[in-house]
C-alpha atoms as an extended CHARMM CRD file, in Angstrom:
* protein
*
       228  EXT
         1         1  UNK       CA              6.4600000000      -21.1230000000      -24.9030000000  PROA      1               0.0000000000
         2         2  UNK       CA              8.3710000000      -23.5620000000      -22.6900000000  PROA      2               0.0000000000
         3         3  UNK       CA              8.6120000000      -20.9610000000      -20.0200000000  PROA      3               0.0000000000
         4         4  UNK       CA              5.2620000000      -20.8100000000      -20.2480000000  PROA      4               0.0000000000
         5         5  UNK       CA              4.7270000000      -23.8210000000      -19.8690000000  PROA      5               0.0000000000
         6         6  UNK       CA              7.0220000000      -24.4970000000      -17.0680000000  PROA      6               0.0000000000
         7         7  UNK       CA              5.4320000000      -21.6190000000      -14.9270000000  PROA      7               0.0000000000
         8         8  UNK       CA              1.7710000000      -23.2400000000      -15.4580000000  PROA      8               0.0000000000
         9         9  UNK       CA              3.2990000000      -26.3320000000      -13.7830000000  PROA      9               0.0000000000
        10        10  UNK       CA              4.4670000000      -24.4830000000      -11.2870000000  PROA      10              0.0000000000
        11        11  UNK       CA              1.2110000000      -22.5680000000      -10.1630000000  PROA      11              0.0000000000
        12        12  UNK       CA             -0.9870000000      -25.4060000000      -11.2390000000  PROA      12              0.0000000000
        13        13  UNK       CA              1.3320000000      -27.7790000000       -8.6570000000  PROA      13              0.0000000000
        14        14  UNK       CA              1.1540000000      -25.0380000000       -6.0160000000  PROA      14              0.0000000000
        15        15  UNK       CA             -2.3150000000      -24.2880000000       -6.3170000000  PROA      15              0.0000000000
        16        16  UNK       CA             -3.0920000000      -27.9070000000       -5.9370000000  PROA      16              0.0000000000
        17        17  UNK       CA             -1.0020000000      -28.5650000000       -2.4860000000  PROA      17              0.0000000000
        18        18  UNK       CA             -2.4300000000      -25.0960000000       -1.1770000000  PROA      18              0.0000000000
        19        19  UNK       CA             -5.8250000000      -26.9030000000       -1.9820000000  PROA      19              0.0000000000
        20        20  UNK       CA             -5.1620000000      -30.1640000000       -0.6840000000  PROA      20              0.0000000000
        21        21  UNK       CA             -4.2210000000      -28.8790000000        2.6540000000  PROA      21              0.0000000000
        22        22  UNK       CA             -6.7930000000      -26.1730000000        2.6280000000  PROA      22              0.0000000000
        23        23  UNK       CA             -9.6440000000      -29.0680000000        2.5250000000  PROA      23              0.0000000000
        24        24  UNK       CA             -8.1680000000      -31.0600000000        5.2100000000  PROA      24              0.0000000000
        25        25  UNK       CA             -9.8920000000      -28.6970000000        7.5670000000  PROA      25              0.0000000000
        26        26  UNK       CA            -13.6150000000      -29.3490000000        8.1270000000  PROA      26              0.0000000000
        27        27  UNK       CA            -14.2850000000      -25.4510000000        7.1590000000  PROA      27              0.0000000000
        28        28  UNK       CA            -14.0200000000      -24.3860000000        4.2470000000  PROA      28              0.0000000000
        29        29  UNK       CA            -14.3070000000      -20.4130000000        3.5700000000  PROA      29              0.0000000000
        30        30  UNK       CA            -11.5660000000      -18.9000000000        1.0450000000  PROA      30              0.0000000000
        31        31  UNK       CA             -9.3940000000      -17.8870000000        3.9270000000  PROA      31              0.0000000000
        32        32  UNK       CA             -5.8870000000      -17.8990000000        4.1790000000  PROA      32              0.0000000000
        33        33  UNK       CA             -5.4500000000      -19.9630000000        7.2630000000  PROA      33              0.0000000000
        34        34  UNK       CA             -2.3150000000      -17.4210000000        8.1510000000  PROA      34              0.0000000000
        35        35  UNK       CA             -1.2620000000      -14.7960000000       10.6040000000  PROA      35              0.0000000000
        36        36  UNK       CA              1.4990000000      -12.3510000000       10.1690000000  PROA      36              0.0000000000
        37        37  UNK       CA              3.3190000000      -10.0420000000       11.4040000000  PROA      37              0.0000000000
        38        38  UNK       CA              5.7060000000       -8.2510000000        8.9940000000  PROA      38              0.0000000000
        39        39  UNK       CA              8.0140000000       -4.8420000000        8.1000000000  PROA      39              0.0000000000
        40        40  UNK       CA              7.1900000000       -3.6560000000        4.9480000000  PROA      40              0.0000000000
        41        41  UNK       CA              8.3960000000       -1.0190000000        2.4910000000  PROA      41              0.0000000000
        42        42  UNK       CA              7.5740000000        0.1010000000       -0.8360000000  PROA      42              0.0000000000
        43        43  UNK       CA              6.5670000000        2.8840000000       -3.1820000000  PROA      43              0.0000000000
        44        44  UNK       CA              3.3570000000        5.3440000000       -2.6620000000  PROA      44              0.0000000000
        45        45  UNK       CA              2.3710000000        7.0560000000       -5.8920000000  PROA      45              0.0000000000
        46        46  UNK       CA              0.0960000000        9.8110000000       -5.4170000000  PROA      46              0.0000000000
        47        47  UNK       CA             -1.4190000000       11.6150000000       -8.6700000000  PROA      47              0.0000000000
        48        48  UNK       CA              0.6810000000       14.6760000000       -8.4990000000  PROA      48              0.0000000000
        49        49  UNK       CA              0.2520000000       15.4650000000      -12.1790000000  PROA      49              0.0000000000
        50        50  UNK       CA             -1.1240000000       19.3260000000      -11.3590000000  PROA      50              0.0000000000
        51        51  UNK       CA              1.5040000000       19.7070000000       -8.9220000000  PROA      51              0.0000000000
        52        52  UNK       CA              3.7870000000       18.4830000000      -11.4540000000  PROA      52              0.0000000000
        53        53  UNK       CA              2.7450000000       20.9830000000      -14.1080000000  PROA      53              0.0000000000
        54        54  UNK       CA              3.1190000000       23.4990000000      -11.7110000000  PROA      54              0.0000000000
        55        55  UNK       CA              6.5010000000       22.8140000000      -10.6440000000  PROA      55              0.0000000000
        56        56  UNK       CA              7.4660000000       22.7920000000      -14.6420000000  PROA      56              0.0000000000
        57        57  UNK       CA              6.2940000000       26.1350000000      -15.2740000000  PROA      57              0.0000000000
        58        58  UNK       CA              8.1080000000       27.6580000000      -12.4550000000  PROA      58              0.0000000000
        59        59  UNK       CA             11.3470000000       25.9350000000      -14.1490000000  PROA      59              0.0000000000
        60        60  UNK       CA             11.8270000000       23.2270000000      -11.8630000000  PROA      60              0.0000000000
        61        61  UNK       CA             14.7020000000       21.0190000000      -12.2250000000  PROA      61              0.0000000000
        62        62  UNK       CA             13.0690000000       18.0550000000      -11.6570000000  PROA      62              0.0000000000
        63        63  UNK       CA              9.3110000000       17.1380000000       -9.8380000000  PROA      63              0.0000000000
        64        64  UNK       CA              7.4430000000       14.5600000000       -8.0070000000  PROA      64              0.0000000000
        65        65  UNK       CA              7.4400000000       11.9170000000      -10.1870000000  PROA      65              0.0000000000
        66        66  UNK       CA              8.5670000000        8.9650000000       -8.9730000000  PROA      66              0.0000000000
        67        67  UNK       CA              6.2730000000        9.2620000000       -5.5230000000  PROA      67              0.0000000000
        68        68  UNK       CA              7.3480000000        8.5060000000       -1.9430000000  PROA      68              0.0000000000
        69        69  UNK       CA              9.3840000000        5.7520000000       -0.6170000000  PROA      69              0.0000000000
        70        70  UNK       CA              8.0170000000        4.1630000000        2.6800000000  PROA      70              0.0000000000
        71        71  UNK       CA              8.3740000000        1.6950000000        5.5100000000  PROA      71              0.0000000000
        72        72  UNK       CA              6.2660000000        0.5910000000        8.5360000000  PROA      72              0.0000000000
        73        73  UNK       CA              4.8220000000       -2.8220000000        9.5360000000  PROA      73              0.0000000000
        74        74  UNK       CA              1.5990000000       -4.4500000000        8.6590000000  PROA      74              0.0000000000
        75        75  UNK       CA             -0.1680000000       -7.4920000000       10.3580000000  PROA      75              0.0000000000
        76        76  UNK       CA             -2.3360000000       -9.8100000000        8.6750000000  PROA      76              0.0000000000
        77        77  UNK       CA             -5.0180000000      -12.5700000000       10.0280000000  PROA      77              0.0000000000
        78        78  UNK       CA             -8.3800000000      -14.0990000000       10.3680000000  PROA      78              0.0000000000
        79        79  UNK       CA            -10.9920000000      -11.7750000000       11.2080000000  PROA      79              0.0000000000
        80        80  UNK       CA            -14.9650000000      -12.6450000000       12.0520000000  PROA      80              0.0000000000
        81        81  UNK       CA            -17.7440000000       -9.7650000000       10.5900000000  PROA      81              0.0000000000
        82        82  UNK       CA            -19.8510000000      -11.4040000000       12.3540000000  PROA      82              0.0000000000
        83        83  UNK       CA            -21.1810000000      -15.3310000000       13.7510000000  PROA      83              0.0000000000
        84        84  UNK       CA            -20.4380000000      -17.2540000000       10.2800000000  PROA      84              0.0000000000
        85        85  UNK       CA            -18.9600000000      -14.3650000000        7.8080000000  PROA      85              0.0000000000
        86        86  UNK       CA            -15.1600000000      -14.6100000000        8.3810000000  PROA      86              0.0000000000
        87        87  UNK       CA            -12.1030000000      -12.7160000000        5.8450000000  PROA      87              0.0000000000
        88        88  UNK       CA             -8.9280000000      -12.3700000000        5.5580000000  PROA      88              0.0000000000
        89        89  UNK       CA             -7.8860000000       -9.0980000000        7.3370000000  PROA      89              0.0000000000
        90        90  UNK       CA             -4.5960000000       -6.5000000000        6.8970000000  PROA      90              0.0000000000
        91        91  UNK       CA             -3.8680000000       -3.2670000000        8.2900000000  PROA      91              0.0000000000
        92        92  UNK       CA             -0.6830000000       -1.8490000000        8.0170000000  PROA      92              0.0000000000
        93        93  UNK       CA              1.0810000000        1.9270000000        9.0310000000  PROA      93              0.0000000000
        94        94  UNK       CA              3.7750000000        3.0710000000        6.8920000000  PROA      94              0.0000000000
        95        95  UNK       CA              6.0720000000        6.5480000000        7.0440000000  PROA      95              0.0000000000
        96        96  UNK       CA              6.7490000000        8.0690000000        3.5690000000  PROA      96              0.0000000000
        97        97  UNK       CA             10.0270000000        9.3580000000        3.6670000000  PROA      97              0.0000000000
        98        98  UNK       CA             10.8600000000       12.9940000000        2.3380000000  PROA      98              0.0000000000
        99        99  UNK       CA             11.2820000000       13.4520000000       -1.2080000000  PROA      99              0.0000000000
       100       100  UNK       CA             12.7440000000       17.0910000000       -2.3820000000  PROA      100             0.0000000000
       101       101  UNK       CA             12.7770000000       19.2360000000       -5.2060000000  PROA      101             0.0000000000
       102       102  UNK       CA             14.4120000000       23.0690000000       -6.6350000000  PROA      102             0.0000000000
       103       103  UNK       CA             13.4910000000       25.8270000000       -8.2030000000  PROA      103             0.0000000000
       104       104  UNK       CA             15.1390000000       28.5830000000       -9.2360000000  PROA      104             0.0000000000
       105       105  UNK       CA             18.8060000000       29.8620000000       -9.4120000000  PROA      105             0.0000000000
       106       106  UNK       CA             20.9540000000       27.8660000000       -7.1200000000  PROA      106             0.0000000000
       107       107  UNK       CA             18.2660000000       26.1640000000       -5.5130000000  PROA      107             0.0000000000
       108       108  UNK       CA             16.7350000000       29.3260000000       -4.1820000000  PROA      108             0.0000000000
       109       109  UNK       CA             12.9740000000       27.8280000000       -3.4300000000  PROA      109             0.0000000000
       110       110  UNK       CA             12.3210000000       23.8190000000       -2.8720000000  PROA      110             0.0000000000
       111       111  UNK       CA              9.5990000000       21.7870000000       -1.6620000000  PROA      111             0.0000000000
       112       112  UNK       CA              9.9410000000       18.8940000000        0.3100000000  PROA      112             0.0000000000
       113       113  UNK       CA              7.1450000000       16.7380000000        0.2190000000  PROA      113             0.0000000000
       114       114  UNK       CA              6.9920000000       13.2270000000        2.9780000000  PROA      114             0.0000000000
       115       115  UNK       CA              3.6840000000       11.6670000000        5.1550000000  PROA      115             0.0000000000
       116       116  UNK       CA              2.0050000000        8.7010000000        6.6690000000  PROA      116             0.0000000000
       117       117  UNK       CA             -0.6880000000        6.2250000000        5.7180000000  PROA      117             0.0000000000
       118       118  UNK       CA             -2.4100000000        3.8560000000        7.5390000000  PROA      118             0.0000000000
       119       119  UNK       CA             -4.7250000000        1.2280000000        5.3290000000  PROA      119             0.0000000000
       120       120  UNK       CA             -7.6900000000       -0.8060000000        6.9590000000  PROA      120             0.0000000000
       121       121  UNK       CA             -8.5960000000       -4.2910000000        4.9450000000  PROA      121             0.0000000000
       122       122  UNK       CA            -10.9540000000       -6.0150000000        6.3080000000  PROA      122             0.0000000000
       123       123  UNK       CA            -13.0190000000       -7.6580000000        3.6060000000  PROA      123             0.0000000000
       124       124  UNK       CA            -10.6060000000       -9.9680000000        1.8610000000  PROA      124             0.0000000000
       125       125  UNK       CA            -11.0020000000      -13.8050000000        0.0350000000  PROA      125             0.0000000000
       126       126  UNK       CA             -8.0650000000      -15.9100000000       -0.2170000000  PROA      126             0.0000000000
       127       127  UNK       CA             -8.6950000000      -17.2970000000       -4.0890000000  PROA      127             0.0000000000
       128       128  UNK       CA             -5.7910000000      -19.5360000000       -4.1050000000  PROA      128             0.0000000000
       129       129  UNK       CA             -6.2390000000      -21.4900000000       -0.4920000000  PROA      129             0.0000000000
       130       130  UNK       CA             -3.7950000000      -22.7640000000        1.4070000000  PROA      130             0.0000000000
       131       131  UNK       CA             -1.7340000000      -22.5820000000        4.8020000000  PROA      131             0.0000000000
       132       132  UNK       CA              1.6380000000      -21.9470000000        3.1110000000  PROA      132             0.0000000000
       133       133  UNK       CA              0.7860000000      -19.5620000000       -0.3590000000  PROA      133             0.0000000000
       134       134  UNK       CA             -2.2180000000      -17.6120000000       -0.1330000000  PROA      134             0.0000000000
       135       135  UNK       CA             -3.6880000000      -14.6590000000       -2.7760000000  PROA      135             0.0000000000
       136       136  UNK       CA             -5.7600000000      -12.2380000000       -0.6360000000  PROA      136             0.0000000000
       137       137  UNK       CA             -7.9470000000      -10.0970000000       -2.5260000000  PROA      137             0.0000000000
       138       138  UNK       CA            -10.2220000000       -7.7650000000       -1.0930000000  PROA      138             0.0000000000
       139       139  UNK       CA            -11.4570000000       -4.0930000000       -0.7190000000  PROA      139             0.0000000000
       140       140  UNK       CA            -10.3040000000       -1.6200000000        2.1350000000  PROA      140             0.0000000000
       141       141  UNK       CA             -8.8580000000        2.2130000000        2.9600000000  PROA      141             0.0000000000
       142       142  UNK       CA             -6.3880000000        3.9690000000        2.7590000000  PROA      142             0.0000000000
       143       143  UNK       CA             -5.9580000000        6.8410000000        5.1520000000  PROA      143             0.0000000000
       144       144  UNK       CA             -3.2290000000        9.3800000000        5.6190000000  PROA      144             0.0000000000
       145       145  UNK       CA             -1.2620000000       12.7240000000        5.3410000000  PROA      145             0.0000000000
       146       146  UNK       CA              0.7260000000       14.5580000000        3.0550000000  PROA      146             0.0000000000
       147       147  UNK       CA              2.9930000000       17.4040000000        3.9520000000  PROA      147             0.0000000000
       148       148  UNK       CA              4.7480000000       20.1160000000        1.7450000000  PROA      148             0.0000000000
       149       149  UNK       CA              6.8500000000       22.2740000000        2.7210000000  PROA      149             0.0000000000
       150       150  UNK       CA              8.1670000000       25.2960000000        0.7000000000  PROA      150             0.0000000000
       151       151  UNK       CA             11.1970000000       26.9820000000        1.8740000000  PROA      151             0.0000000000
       152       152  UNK       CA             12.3460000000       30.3690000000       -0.1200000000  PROA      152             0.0000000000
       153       153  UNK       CA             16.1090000000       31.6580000000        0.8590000000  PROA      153             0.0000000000
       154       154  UNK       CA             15.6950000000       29.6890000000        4.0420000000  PROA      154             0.0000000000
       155       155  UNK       CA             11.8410000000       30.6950000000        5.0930000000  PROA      155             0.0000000000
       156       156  UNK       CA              9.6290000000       28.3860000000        5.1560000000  PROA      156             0.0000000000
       157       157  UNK       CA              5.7360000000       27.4420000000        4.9130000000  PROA      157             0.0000000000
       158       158  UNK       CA              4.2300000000       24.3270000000        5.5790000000  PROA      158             0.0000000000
       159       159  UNK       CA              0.9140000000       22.5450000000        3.7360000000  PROA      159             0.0000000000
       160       160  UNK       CA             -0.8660000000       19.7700000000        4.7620000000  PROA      160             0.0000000000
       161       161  UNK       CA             -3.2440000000       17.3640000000        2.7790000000  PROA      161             0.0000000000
       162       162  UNK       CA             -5.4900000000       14.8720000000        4.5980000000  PROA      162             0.0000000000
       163       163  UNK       CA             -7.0640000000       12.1750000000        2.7880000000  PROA      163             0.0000000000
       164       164  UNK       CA             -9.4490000000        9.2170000000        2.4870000000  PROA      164             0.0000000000
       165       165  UNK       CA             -9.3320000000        6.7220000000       -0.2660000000  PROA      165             0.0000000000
       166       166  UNK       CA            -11.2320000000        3.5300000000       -0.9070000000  PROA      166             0.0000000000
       167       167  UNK       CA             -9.2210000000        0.7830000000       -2.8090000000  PROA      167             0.0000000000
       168       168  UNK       CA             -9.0060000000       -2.6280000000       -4.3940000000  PROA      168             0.0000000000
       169       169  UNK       CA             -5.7170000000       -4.6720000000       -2.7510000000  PROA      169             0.0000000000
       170       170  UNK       CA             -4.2330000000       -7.8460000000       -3.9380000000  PROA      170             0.0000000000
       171       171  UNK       CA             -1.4420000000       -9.5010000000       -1.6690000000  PROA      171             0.0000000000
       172       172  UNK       CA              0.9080000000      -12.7880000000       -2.1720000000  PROA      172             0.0000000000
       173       173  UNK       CA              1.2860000000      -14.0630000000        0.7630000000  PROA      173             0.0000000000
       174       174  UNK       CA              3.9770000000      -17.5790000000        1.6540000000  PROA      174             0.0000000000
       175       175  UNK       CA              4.8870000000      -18.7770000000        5.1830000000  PROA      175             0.0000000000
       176       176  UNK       CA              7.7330000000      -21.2450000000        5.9170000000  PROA      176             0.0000000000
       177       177  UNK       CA              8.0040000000      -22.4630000000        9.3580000000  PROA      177             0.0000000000
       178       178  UNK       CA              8.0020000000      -19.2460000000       11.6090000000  PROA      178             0.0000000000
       179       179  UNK       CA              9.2190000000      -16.6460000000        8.5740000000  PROA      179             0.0000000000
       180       180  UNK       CA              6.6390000000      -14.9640000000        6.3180000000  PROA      180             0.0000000000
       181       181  UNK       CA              7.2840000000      -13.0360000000        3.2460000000  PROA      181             0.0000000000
       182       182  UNK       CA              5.0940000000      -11.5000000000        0.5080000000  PROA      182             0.0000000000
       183       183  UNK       CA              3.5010000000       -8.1740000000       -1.7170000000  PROA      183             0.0000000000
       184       184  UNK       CA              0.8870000000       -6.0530000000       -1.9830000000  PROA      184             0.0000000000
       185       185  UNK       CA             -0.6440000000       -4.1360000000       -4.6700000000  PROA      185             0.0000000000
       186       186  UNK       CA             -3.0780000000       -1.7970000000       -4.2940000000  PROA      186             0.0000000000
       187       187  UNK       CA             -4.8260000000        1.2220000000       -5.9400000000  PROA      187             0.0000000000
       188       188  UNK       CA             -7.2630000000        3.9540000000       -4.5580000000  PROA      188             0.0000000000
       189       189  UNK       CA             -9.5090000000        6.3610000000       -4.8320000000  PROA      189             0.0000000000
       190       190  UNK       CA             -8.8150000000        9.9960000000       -3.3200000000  PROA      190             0.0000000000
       191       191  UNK       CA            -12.4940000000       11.0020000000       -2.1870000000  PROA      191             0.0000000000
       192       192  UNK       CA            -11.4820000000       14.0360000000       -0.4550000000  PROA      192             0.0000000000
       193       193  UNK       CA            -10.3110000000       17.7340000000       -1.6060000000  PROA      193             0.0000000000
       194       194  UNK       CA             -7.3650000000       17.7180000000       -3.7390000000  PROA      194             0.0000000000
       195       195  UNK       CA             -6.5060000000       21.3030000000       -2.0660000000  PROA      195             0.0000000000
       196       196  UNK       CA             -3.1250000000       21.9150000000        0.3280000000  PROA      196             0.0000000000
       197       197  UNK       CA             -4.4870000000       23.4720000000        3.6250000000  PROA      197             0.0000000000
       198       198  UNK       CA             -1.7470000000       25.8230000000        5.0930000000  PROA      198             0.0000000000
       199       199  UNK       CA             -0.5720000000       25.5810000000        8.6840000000  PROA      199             0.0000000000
       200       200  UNK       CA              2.8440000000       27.7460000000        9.0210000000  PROA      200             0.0000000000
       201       201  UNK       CA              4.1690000000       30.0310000000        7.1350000000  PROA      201             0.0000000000
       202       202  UNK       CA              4.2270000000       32.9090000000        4.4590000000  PROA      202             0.0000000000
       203       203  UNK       CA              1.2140000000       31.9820000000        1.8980000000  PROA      203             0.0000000000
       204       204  UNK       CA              1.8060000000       30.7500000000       -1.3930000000  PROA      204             0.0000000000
       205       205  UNK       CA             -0.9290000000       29.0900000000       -3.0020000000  PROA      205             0.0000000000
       206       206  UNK       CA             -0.2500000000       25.1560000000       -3.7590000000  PROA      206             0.0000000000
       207       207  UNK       CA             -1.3810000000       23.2000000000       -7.1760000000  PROA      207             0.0000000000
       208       208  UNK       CA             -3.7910000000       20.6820000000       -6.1130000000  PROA      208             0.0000000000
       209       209  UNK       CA             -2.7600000000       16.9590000000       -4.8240000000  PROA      209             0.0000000000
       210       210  UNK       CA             -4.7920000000       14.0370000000       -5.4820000000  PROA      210             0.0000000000
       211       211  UNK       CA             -3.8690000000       10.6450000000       -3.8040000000  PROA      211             0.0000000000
       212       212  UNK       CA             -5.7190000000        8.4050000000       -6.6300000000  PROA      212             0.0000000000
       213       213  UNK       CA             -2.8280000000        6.3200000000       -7.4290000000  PROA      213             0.0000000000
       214       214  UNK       CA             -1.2150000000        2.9880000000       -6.9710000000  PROA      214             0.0000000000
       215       215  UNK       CA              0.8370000000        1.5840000000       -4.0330000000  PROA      215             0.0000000000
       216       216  UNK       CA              3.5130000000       -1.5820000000       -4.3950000000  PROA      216             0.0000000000
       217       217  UNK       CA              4.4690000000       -3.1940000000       -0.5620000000  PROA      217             0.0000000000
       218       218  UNK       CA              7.2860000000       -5.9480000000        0.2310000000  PROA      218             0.0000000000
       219       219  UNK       CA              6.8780000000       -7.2470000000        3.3170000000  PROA      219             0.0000000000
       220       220  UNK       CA              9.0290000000      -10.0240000000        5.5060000000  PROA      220             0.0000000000
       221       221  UNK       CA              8.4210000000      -10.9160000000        9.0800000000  PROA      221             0.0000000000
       222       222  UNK       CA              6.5300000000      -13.5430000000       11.0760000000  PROA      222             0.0000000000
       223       223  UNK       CA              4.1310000000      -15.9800000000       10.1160000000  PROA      223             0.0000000000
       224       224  UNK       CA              1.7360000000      -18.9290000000       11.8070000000  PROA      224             0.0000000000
       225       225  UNK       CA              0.1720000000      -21.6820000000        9.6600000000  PROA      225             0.0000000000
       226       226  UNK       CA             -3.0960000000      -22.9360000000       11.8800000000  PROA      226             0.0000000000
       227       227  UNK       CA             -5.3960000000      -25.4680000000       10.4940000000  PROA      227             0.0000000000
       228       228  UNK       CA             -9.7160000000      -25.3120000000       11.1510000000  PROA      228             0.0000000000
């Protein structure tokens, strides 16, 4: 209960001095008042459960569970819809490194499974205002690429699933000076074919891939405070 207490303090105090300088300014709108420019990494979690349960029946020693591992740069700032709608904007491009697993008697088939994304935000509030901590919430998309690819004994084939997904972010966002540090959360919605479209190789039908799931982003970099 103290820590509870202690934390409510803390954001209550925060909130407050994010306020106070947020209505200094003679416009008032729910935006952050920052611009950065960041690396990032974090964790990409596709739903790969039928690819999963696939995987397990050919005896796999382990699967896809704990998603991709990525890291790019994302840029975030002020952007104008049009004369007086203005929102707090991100974008950001991330590589999703390979992740591998086996099948069969000493490791005779695996897949190894990496990508790209690339997320457009343009329609985001900052609900706790302020030049120095800002929470950006918002809608935006995610789009990107998957690629599998299934070597047997050596010979390979190689899948590829596109995808577009709507989703729901939420980033914490603080600025010191010139540095800039913060997270993002996100989950989408995979509004495209869960299929694996072939481009090389021997075929071998895929299980199906859907990239519903949830994304978690650090990010550290450059940031500006400016005041309206």
């Amino acid at each position: 209960m103290k820590f509870l207490f202690v934390a409510f303090l803390f954001c209550f105090s925060t909130f407050s001095f994010a306020q106070k300088n947020k209505n200094e300014g003679k416009n008032f709108h729910w935006l952050s008042q920052q611009k950065l420019i960041c690396a990032s990494g974090g964790q990409f979690q596709p739903d790969m459960k039928k690819f999963n349960d696939g995987m397990k029946l050919e005896g796999a020693k382990v699967v896809f569970y704990e998603g991709l591992r990525g890291y790019g740069i994302t840029m975030m700032g002020q952007t104008a819809v049009n004369r007086t709608a203005q929102f707090d904007a991100s974008t950001a491009f991330t590589l999703l490194l390979p992740a591998k697993v086996s099948i069969g008697t000493n490791d005779s088939i695996t897949y190894e499974m990496k990508g790209w994304r690339f997320m457009t935000a343009v329609l985001g509030k900052d609900i706790i205002p302020g030049s120095i901590v800002a929470l950006v919430v918002g809608p935006g998309i995610d789009w990107g690429s998957l690629k599998m690819k299934r070597a047997v004994s050596g010979n390979g084939a190689l899948y590829k699933n596109l995808y577009i997904a709507p989703l729901g972010r939420a980033e914490i966002r603080f600025v010191f000076g010139f540095v800039a540090l913060g997270a993002r959360g996100i989950y989408r919605y995979d509004i495209t074919k869960e299929t694996w479209k072939q481009k090389l190789g021997p075929d071998h039908t895929l299980p199906g891939t859907k990239n519903t799931g949830t994304s978690i982003e650090f990010f550290i970099g450059w940031g500006n405070r400016h005041f309206e």
